[in-house]
Structure formats: structure tokens, C-alpha cells
mmCIF file of C-alpha atoms in Angstrom:
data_model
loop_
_atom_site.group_PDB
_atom_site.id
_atom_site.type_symbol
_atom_site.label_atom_id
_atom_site.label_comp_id
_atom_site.label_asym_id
_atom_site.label_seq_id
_atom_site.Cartn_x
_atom_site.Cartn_y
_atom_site.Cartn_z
ATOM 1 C CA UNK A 1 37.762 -20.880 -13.498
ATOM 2 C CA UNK A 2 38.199 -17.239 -13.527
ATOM 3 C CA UNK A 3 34.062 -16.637 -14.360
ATOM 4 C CA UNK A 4 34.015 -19.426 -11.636
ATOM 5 C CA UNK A 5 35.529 -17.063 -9.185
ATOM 6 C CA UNK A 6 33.974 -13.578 -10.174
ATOM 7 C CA UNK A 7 30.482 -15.336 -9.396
ATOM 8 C CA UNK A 8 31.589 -16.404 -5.777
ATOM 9 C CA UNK A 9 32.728 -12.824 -5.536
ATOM 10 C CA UNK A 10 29.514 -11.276 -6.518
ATOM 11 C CA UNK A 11 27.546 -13.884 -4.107
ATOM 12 C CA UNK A 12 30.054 -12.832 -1.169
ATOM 13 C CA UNK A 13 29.469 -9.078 -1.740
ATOM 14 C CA UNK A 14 25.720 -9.467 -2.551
ATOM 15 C CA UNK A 15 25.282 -11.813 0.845
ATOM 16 C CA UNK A 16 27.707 -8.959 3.151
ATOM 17 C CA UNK A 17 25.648 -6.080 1.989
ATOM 18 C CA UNK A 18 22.397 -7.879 2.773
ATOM 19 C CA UNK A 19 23.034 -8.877 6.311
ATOM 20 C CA UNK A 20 24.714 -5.207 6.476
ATOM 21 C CA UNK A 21 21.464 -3.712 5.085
ATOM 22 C CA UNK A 22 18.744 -5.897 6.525
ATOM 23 C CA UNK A 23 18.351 -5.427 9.978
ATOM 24 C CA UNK A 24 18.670 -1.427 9.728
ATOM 25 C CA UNK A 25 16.216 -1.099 6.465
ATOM 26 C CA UNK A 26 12.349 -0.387 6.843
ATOM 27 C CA UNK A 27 10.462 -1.064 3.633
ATOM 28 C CA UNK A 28 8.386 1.291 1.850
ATOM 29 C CA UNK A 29 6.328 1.678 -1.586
ATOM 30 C CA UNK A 30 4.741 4.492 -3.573
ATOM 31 C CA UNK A 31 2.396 4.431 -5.888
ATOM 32 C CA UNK A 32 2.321 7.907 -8.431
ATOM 33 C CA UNK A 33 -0.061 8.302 -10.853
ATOM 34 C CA UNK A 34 0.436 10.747 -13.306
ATOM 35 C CA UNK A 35 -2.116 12.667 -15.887
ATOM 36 C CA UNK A 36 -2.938 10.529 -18.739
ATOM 37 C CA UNK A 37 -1.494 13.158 -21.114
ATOM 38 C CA UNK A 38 1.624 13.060 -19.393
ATOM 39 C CA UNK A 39 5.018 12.588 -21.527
ATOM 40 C CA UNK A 40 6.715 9.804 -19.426
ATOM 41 C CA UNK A 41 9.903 10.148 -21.468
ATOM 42 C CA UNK A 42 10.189 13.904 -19.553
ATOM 43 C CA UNK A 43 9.636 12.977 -15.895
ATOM 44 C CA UNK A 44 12.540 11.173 -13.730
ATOM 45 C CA UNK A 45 11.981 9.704 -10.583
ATOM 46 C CA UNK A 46 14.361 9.322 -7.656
ATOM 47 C CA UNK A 47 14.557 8.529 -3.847
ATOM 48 C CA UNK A 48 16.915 9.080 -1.598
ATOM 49 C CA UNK A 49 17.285 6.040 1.415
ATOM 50 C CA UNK A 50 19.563 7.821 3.569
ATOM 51 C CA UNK A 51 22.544 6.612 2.313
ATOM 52 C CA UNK A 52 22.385 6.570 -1.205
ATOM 53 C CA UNK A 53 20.415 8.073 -3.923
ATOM 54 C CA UNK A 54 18.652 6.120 -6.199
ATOM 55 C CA UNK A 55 17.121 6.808 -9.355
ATOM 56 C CA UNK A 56 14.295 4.291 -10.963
ATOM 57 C CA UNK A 57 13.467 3.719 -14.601
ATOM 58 C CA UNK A 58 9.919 4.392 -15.071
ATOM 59 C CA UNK A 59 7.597 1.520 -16.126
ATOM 60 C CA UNK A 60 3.824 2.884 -16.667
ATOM 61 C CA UNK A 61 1.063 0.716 -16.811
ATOM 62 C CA UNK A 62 -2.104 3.715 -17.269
ATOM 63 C CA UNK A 63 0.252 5.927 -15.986
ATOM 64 C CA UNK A 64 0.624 4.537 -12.952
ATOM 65 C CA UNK A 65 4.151 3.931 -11.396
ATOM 66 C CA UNK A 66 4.784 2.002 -8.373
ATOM 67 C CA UNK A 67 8.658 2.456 -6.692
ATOM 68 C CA UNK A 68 9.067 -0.057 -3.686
ATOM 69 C CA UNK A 69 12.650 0.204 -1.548
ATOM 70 C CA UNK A 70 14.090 0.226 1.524
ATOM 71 C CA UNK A 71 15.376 2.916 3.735
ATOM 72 C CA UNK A 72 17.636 3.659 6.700
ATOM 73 C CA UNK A 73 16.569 6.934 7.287
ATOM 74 C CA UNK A 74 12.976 7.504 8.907
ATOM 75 C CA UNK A 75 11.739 9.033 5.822
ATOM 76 C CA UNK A 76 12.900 8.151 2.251
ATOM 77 C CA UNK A 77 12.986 11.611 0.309
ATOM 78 C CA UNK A 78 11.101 11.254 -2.979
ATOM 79 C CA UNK A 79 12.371 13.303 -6.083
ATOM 80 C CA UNK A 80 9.785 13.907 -9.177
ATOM 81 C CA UNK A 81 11.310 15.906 -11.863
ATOM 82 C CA UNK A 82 9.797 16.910 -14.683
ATOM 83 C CA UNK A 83 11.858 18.223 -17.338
ATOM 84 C CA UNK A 84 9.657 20.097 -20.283
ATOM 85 C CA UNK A 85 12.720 21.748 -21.970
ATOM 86 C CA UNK A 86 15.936 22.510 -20.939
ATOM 87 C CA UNK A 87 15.286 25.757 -19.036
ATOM 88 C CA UNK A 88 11.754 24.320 -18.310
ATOM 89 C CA UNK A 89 12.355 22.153 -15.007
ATOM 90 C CA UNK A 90 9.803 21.538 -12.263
ATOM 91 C CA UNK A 91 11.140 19.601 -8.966
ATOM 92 C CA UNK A 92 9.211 18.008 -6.277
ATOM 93 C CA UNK A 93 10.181 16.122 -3.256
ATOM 94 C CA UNK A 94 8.035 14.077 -0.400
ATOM 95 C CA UNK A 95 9.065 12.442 2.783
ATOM 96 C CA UNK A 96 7.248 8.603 2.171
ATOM 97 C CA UNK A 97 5.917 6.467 5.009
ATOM 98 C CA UNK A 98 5.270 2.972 4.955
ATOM 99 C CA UNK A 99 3.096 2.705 2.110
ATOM 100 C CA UNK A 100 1.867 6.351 0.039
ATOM 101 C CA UNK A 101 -0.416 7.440 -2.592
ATOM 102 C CA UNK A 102 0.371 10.304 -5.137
ATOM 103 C CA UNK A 103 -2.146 11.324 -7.378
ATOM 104 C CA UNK A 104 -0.863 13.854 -10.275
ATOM 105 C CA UNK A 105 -3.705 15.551 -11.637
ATOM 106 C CA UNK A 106 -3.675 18.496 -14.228
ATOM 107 C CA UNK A 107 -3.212 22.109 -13.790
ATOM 108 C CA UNK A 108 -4.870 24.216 -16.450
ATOM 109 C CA UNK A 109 -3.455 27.203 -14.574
ATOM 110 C CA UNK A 110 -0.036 26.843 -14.586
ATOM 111 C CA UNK A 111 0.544 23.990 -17.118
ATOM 112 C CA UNK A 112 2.727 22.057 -14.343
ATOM 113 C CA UNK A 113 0.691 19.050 -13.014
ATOM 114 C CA UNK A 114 3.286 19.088 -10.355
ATOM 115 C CA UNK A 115 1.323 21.624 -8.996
ATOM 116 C CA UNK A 116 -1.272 19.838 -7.883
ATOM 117 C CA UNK A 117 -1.550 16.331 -6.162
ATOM 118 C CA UNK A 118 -3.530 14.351 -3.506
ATOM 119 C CA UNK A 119 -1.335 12.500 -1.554
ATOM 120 C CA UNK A 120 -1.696 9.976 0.990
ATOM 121 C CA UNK A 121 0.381 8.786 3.442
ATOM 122 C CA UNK A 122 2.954 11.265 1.498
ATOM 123 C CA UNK A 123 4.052 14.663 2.810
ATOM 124 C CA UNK A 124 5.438 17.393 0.437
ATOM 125 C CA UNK A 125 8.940 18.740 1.549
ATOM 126 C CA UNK A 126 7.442 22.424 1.291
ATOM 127 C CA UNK A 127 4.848 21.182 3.828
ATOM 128 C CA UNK A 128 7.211 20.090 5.979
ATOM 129 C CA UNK A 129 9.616 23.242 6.479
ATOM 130 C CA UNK A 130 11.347 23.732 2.682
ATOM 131 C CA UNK A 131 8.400 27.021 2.713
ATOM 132 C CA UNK A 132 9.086 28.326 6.373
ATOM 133 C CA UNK A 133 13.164 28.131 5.405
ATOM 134 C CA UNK A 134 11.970 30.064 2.172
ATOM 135 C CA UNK A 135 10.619 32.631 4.327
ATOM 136 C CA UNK A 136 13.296 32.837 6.303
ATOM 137 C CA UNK A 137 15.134 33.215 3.408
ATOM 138 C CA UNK A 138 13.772 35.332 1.061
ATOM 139 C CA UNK A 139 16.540 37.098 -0.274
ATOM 140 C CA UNK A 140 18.543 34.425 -0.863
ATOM 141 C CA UNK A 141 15.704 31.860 -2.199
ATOM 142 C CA UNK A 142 14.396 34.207 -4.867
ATOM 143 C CA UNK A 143 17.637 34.851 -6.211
ATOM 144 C CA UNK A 144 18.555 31.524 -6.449
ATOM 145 C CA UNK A 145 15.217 30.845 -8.384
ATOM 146 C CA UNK A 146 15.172 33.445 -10.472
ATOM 147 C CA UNK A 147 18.423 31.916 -11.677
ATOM 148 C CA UNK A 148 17.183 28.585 -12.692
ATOM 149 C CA UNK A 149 14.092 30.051 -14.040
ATOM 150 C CA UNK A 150 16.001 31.682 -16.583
ATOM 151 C CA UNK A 151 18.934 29.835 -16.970
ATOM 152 C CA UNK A 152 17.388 26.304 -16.014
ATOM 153 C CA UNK A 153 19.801 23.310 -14.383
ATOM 154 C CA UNK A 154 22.126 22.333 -16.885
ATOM 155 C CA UNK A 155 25.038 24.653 -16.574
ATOM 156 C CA UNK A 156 27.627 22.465 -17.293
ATOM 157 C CA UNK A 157 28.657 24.004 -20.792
ATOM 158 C CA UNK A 158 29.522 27.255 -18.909
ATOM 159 C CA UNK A 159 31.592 27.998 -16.311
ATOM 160 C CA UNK A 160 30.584 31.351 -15.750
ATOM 161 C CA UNK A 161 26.990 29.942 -15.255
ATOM 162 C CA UNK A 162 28.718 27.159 -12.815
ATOM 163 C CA UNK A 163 30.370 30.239 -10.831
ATOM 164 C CA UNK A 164 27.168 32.386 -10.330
ATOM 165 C CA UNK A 165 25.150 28.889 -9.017
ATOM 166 C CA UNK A 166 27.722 27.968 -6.866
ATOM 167 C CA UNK A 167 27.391 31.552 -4.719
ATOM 168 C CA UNK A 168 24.174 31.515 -4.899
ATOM 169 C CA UNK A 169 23.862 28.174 -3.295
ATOM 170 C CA UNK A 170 26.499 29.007 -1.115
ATOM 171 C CA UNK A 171 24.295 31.774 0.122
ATOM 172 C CA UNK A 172 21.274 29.385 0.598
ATOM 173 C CA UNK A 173 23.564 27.177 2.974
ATOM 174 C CA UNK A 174 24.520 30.057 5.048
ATOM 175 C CA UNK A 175 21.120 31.058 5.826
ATOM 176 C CA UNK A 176 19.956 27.237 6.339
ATOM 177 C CA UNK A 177 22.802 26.331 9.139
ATOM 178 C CA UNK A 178 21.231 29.567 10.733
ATOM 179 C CA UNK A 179 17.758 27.823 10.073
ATOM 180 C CA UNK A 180 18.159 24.628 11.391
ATOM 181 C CA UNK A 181 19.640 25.981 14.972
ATOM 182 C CA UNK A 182 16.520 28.120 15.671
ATOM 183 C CA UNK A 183 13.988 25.218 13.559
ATOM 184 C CA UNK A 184 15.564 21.966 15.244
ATOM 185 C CA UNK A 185 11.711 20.855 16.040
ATOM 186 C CA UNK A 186 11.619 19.979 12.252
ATOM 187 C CA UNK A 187 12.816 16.862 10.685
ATOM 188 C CA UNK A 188 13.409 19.068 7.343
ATOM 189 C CA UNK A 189 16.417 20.736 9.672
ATOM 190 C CA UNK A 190 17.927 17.032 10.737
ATOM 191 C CA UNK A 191 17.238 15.841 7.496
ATOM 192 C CA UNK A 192 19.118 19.262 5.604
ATOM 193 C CA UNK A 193 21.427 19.300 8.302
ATOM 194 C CA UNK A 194 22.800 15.269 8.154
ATOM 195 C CA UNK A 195 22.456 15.363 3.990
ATOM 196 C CA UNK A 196 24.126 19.075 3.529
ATOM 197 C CA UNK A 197 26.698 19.716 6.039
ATOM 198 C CA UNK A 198 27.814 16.581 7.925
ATOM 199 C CA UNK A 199 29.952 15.656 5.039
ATOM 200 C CA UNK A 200 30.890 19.025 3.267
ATOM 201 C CA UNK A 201 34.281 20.632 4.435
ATOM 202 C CA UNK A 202 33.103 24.852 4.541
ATOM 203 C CA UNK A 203 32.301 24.402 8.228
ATOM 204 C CA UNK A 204 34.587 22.963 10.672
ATOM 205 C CA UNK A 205 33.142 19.877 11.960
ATOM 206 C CA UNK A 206 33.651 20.493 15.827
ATOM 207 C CA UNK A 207 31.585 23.901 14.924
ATOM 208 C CA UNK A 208 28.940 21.313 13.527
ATOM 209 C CA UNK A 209 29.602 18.793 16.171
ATOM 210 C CA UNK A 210 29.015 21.746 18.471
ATOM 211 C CA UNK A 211 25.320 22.279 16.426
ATOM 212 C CA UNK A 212 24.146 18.844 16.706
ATOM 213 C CA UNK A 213 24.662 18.397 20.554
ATOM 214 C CA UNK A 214 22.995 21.795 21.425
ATOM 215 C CA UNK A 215 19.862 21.193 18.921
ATOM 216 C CA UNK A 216 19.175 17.809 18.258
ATOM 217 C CA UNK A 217 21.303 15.255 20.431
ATOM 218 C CA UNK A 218 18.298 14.708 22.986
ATOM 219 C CA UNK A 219 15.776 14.156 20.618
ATOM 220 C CA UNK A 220 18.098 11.904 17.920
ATOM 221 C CA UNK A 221 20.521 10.298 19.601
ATOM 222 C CA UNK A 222 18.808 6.897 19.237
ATOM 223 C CA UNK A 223 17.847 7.459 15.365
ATOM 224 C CA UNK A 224 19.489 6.558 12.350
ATOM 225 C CA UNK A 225 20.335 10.132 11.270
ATOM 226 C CA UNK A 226 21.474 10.997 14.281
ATOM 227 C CA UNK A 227 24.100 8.013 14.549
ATOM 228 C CA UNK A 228 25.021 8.695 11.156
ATOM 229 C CA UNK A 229 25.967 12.656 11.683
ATOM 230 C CA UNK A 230 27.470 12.123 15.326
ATOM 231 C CA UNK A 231 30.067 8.939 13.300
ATOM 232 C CA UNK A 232 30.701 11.397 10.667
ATOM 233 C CA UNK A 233 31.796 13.905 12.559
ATOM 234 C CA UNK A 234 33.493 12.663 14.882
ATOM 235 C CA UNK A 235 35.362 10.795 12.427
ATOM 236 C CA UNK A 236 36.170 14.285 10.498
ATOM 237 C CA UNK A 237 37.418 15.519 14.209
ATOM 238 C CA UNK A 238 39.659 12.065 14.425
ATOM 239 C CA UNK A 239 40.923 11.610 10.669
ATOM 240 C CA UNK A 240 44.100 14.705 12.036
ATOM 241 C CA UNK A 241 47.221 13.363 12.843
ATOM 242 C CA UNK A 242 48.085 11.993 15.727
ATOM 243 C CA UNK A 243 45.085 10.928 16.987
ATOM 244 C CA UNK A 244 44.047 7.046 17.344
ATOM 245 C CA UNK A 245 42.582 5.970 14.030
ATOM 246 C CA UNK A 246 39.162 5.578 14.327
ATOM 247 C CA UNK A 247 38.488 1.335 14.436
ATOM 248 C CA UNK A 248 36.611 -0.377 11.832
ATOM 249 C CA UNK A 249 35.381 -3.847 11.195
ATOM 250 C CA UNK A 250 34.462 -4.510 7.358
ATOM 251 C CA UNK A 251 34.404 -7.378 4.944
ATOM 252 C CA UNK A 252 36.439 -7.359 1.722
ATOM 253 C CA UNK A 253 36.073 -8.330 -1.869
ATOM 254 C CA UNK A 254 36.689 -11.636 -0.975
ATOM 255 C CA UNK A 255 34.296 -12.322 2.615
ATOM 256 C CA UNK A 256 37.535 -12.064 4.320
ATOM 257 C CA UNK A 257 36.446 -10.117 8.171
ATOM 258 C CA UNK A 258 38.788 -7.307 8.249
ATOM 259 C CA UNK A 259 39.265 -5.135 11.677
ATOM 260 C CA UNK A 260 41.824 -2.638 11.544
ATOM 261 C CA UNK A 261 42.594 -3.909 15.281
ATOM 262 C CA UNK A 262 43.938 -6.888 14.108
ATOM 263 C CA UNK A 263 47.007 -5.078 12.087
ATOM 264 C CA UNK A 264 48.525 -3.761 15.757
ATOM 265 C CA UNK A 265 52.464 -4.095 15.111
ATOM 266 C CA UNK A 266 52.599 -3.083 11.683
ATOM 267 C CA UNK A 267 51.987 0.344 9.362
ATOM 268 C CA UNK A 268 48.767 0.331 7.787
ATOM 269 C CA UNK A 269 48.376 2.530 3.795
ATOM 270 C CA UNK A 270 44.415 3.479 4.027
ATOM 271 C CA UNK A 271 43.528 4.419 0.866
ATOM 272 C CA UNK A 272 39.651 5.902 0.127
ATOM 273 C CA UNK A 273 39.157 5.877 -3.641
ATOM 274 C CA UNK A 274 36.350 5.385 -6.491
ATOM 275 C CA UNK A 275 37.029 3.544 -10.383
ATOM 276 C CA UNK A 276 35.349 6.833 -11.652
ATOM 277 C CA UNK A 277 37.533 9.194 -9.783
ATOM 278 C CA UNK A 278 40.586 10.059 -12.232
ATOM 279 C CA UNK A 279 42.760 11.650 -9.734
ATOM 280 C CA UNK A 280 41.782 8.263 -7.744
ATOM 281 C CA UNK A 281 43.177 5.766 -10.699
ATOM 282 C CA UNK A 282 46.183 8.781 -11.767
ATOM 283 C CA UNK A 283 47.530 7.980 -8.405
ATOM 284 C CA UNK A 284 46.807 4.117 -7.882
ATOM 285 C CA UNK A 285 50.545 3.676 -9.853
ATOM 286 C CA UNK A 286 52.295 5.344 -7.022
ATOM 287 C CA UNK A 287 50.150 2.915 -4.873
ATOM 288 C CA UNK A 288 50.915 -0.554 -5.848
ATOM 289 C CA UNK A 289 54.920 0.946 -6.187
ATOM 290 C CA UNK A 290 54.558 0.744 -2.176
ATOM 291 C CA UNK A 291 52.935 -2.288 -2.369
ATOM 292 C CA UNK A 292 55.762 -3.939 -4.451
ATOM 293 C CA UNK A 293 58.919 -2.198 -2.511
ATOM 294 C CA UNK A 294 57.981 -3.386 0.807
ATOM 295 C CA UNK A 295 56.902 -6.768 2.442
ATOM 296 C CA UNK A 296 53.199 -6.762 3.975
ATOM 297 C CA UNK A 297 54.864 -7.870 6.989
ATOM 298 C CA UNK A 298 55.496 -4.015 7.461
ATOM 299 C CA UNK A 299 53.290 -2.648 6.240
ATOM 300 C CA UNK A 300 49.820 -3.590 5.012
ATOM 301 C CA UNK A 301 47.779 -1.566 2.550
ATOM 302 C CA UNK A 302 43.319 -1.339 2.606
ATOM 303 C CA UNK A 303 41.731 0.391 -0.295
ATOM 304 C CA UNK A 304 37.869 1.595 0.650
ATOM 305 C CA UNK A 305 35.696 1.852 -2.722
ATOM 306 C CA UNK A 306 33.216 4.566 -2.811
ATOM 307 C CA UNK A 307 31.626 2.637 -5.542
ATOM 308 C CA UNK A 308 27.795 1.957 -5.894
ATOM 309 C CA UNK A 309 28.442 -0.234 -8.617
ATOM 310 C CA UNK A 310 30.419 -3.189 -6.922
ATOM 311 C CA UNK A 311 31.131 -4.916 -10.490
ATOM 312 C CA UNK A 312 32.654 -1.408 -11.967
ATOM 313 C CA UNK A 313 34.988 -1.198 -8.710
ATOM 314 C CA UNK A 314 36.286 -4.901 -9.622
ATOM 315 C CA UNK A 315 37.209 -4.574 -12.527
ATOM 316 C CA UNK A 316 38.811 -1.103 -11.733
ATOM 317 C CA UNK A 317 40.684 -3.312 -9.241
ATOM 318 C CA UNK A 318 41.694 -5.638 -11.464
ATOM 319 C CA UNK A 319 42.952 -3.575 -14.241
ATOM 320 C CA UNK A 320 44.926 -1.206 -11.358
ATOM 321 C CA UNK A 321 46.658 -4.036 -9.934
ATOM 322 C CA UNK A 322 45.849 -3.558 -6.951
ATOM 323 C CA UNK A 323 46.748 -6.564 -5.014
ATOM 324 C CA UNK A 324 46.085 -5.828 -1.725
ATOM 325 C CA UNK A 325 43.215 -5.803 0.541
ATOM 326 C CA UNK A 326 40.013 -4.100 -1.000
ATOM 327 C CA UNK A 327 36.454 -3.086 0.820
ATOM 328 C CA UNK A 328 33.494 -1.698 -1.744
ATOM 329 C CA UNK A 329 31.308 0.940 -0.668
ATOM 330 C CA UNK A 330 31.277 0.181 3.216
ATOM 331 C CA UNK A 331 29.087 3.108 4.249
ATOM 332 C CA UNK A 332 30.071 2.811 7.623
ATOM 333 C CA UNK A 333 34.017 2.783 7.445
ATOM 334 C CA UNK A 334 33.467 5.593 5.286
ATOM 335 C CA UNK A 335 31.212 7.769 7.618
ATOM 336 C CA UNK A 336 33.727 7.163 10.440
ATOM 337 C CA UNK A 337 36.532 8.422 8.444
ATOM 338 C CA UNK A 338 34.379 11.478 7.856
ATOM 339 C CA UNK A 339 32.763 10.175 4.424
ATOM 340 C CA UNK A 340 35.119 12.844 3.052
ATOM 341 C CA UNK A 341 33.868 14.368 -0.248
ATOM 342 C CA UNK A 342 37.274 15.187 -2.278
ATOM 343 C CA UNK A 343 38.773 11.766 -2.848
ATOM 344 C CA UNK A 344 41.279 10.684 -2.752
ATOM 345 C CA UNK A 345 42.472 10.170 0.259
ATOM 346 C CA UNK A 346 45.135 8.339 2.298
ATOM 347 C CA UNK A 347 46.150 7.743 5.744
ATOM 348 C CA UNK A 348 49.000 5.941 7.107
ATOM 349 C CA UNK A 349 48.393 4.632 10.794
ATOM 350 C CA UNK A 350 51.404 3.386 12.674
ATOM 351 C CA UNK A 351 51.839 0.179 14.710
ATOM 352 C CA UNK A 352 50.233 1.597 17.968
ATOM 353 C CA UNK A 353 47.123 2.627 15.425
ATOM 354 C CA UNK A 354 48.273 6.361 15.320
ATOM 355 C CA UNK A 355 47.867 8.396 12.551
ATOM 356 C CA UNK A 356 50.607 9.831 11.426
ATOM 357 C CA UNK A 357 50.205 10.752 8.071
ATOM 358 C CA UNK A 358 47.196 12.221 5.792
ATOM 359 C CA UNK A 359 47.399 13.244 2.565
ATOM 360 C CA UNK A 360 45.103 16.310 3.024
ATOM 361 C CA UNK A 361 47.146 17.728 5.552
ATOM 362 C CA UNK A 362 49.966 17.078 4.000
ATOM 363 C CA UNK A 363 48.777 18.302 1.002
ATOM 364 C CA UNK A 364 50.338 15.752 -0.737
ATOM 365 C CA UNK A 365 48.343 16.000 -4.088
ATOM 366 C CA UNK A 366 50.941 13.440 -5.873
ATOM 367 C CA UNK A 367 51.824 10.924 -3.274
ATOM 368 C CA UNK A 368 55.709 12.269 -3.496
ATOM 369 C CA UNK A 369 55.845 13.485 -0.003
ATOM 370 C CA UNK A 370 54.259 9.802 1.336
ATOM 371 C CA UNK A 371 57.069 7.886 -0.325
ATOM 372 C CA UNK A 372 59.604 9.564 1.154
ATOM 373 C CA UNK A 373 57.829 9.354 4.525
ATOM 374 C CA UNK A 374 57.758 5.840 4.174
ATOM 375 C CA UNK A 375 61.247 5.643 3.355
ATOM 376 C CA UNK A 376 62.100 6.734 6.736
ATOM 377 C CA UNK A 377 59.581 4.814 8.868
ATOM 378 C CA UNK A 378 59.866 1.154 7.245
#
């Protein structure tokens, strides 16, 4: 019975996220062919559909890879990595159309046979405004690679390293917001401008809102990036207290159609988590205490996932106890709550759909000062 009941839950999810997905998705395939002396085992391949990034396992036939997916955005952003030694890293990246060609062929002048390609249908990033940025940039863009050149991308064994790339790249972003307001004509600056700032807290989001209606509004209104950055900020300019809580219609875990309307007259415990976020699961105890204290008559308590990996989240659930209502990885609740980056996160929304409390306002980092704010509204 209970593997019974975990397979109708994977056909619900699999069947939500499909007619989710579906209508919005445009299909697209590459085919890469690399050099026939090419180490496979050093090159990684990734895309990136707009919402999510995805990374493929390679499978060669003569060198020849073919990566077919679907994307929201109007151009899925193709990664090519290849990795020679650890401070040895060459990067790539192409906007895809419909169906594209990439033909790898060797170098013999700089060893890198990422170098040098024919593509079709395929249009290199640099191509497309990553070189005018680095000219508008040079300062910044030289330092930043003369950092990697020597000290490659794997800095995770030292924090000093960590430190040094983090202001550097902090630099970079500086310089690109100025960028994209004077470059707007480019899809590099929508694309840079929805993937690097629409979600990251170091500008204020009615300063970005501000951006986005002056340069690009007009011309993206209608797109998919365009939606996407004008629901995630707005929904970082809503997520304060006391302002209406932005609405939401979802299904859960179970194919039960949730709509935050629907819980008018009672407090509602919005929760944003992820099973591989520790402070996430540290702080899930302190969760289902709520849960247990008081009847769901009063209040009622919605955990979003920000899980890709819906069978992960599930069990996470499971082993948490968390018996209340649970959504996994509903891009869109999560962009109009401002697809906040530093989970967790929690909201409490009153019976009139106000917010009233949020934890990163509060600054509420154990959950102490929501428990005693419950204890005086319910």
C-alpha cells in the first residue's frame, strides 16, 4: 500500500508539472561535435531553460553529442566546459535556436578547441554582448580573469580565495547593472539582468523595478523574461509587512488545487524551504510544534519546496513530519514571493490575507520570536 501510494504521488506531480510546463516550453536540440582526440571524461555540458539549470551526462557516439530540451526563455543558454586540470578551465556559452550545429575543431595555437567552432543556428554569448560588456569593463574583467587563470574555479578549500572572488565579482556586477541601462537593445542585458539581479538582494528591488520599466518594459512586456522579472519583483516589493500577500494558485504533493484565496478567515504559516538546506530542516522542529499546538481551523500551515528533485523533497517531508500542506518546486509561487535566495523563509498572513509577519524582517533566525507572536494572535 504505501509503494502503492508513493507511485500515485509521483504520477500526480509528474502530470502537474507537465501541463504547468507544456504550453509555455519551445523545444530545441543541439548537436556538438567535438575533436576526435578529445577527452570526454574532461568536458561537462549544461543548459540553462530559463528556469532551471540543467546539466547532461555526455553520451558520444564519434564524438558527437546531441542535447534536446525545452525552454521557457527565448534562448536556452548553452554551457561547454572543459576542464584540463584544476587551474586549467575553459568556459563557453551559446544562445540555441530551434535546432543548432556546433562543430569543435582543433586549435594548434592555443591548445583549447574551444577556441574555435562553426556553428549554426548557434550564437556565442561573446558575439552577442559578453565582449562589448568586457570592453566596457576592462578593469574589472581582467582582474577577475587574471584570477581564475591563476587560481582556476575551485576555491572552495580556501576562504581567503572565496573572499578575493567574491569582490571581484561583486565588482563585475556593478559595472554590468551600469551596462545593461545604457545596452538594453541587447538580449545579453535582459538575459544578465533577469538571471543576475532579479533575484539577488544587493540592490533594492524598486531600484531594479525602477530599471526594468525605463529600459526594457516596452520591448518585453509580452515575453517570458520579462513576466518573470516584473513577478519577481514585484513580489520582493510585496513580501514587507503589511501589505496584501501576493495570491497564488498551486497544486500540492497530493493534486490537491491550492489558492491561498480560499484560506480567507484564518492565519496562514508560509514556509519556503529545500531537503538540502540545513538551516531549512534545523528549523522544521519548531515548525510542526505549531502545527501540533494549534487546530488548522486557525491557522493553516503551506510549505513551498525549492527542490528540483521532487522524490528527495518527499522523503525530506516524510522524515520531518511535516503533516501539513506541501507544494514542490512551484516556480511561479516562488517568483511571486520574490524567489528569495537565503532560505528559509516564513510568512504569516492574517485572515484578511495581510502579512503581518516575516522572518527576514524580523530577523527571526530561530523561529523564537514567531512563537510568541503566535501566542498572542491565535
Amino acid at each position: 500500500m504505501y509503494h502503492f501510494y508513493k507511485y500515485k504521488l509521483f504520477l500526480s506531480i509528474f502530470f502537474i508539472c507537465l501541463s504547468y510546463q507544456g504550453a509555455a516550453q519551445k523545444p530545441f536540440t543541439v548537436l556538438i561535435t567535438f575533436p576526435l582526440s578529445t577527452n570526454l571524461s574532461n568536458i561537462s555540458v549544461n543548459y540553462d531553460d530559463g528556469k532551471t539549470l540543467i546539466f547532461k551526462k555526455l553520451i558520444s557516439s564519434n564524438n558527437k553529442v546531441q542535447i534536446s530540451g525545452l525552454s521557457f526563455s527565448k534562448y536556452p543558454l548553452l554551457t561547454v566546459v572543459n576542464r584540463i586540470s584544476e587551474k586549467q578551465v575553459f568556459v563557453e556559452q551559446y544562445y540555441l535556436q530551434r535546432k543548432s550545429f556546433i562543430y569543435f575543431y582543433n586549435n594548434n595555437k592555443t591548445g583549447n578547441f574551444l577556441d574555435s567552432a562553426k556553428l549554426i543556428n548557434a550564437m556565442n554569448i561573446k558575439t552577442m554582448g559578453q565582449n562589448e560588456f568586457d570592453s566596457f569593463a576592462p578593469d574589472e574583467t581582467n582582474r577577475l580573469k587574471s584570477f581564475l587563470l591563476k587560481n582556476g574555479y575551485d576555491f572552495s578549500q580556501s576562504d581567503s580565495l572565496q573572499t578575493i572572488y567574491i569582490l571581484l565579482a561583486n565588482d563585475i556586477r556593478k559595472k554590468k547593472l551600469e551596462f545593461i541601462k545604457t545596452h538594453s537593445n541587447l538580449y545579453y542585458s535582459i538575459w544578465s539582468f533577469y538571471r543576475e539581479f532579479t533575484s539577488q538582494t544587493d540592490n533594492d528591488a524598486d531600484t531594479l523595478l525602477n530599471i526594468y520599466n525605463i529600459n526594457f518594459s516596452k520591448r518585453y512586456n509580452n515575453t517570458f523574461e520579462g513576466r518573470e522579472i516584473s513577478k519577481i519583483l514585484n513580489g520582493r516589493v510585496n513580501t514587507l509587512v503589511n501589505r496584501m500577500a501576493p495570491y497564488f494558485s498551486a497544486h500540492d504533493i497530493k493534486g490537491n488545487s491550492i489558492r491561498l484565496n480560499n484560506y480567507r478567515g484564518k492565519y496562514v504559516l508560509l514556509n519556503f524551504w529545500a531537503s538540502w538546506c540545513k538551516p531549512c530542516i534545523s528549523e522544521m522542529p519548531a515548525i510542526v510544534a505549531i502545527r501540533k499546538k494549534y487546530l488548522k481551523e486557525k491557522i493553516e500551515i503551506i510549505s513551498v519546496s525549492y527542490d528540483d528533485d521532487s522524490s528527495k523533497c518527499i522523503n525530506a517531508i516524510a522524515k520531518n513530519k511535516m503533516n501539513w500542506i506541501n507544494i514542490v518546486n512551484n516556480q511561479d509561487v516562488i517568483n511571486r514571493y520574490g524567489k528569495n535566495p537565503g532560505i528559509p523563509q516564513v510568512y504569516v498572513i492574517n485572515p484578511k490575507g495581510e502579512l503581518i509577519y516575516s522572518r527576514t524582517q524580523a530577523e527571526d533566525y530561530d523561529l523564537t520570536k514567531l512563537t510568541e507572536f503566535l501566542k498572542t494572535k491565535l
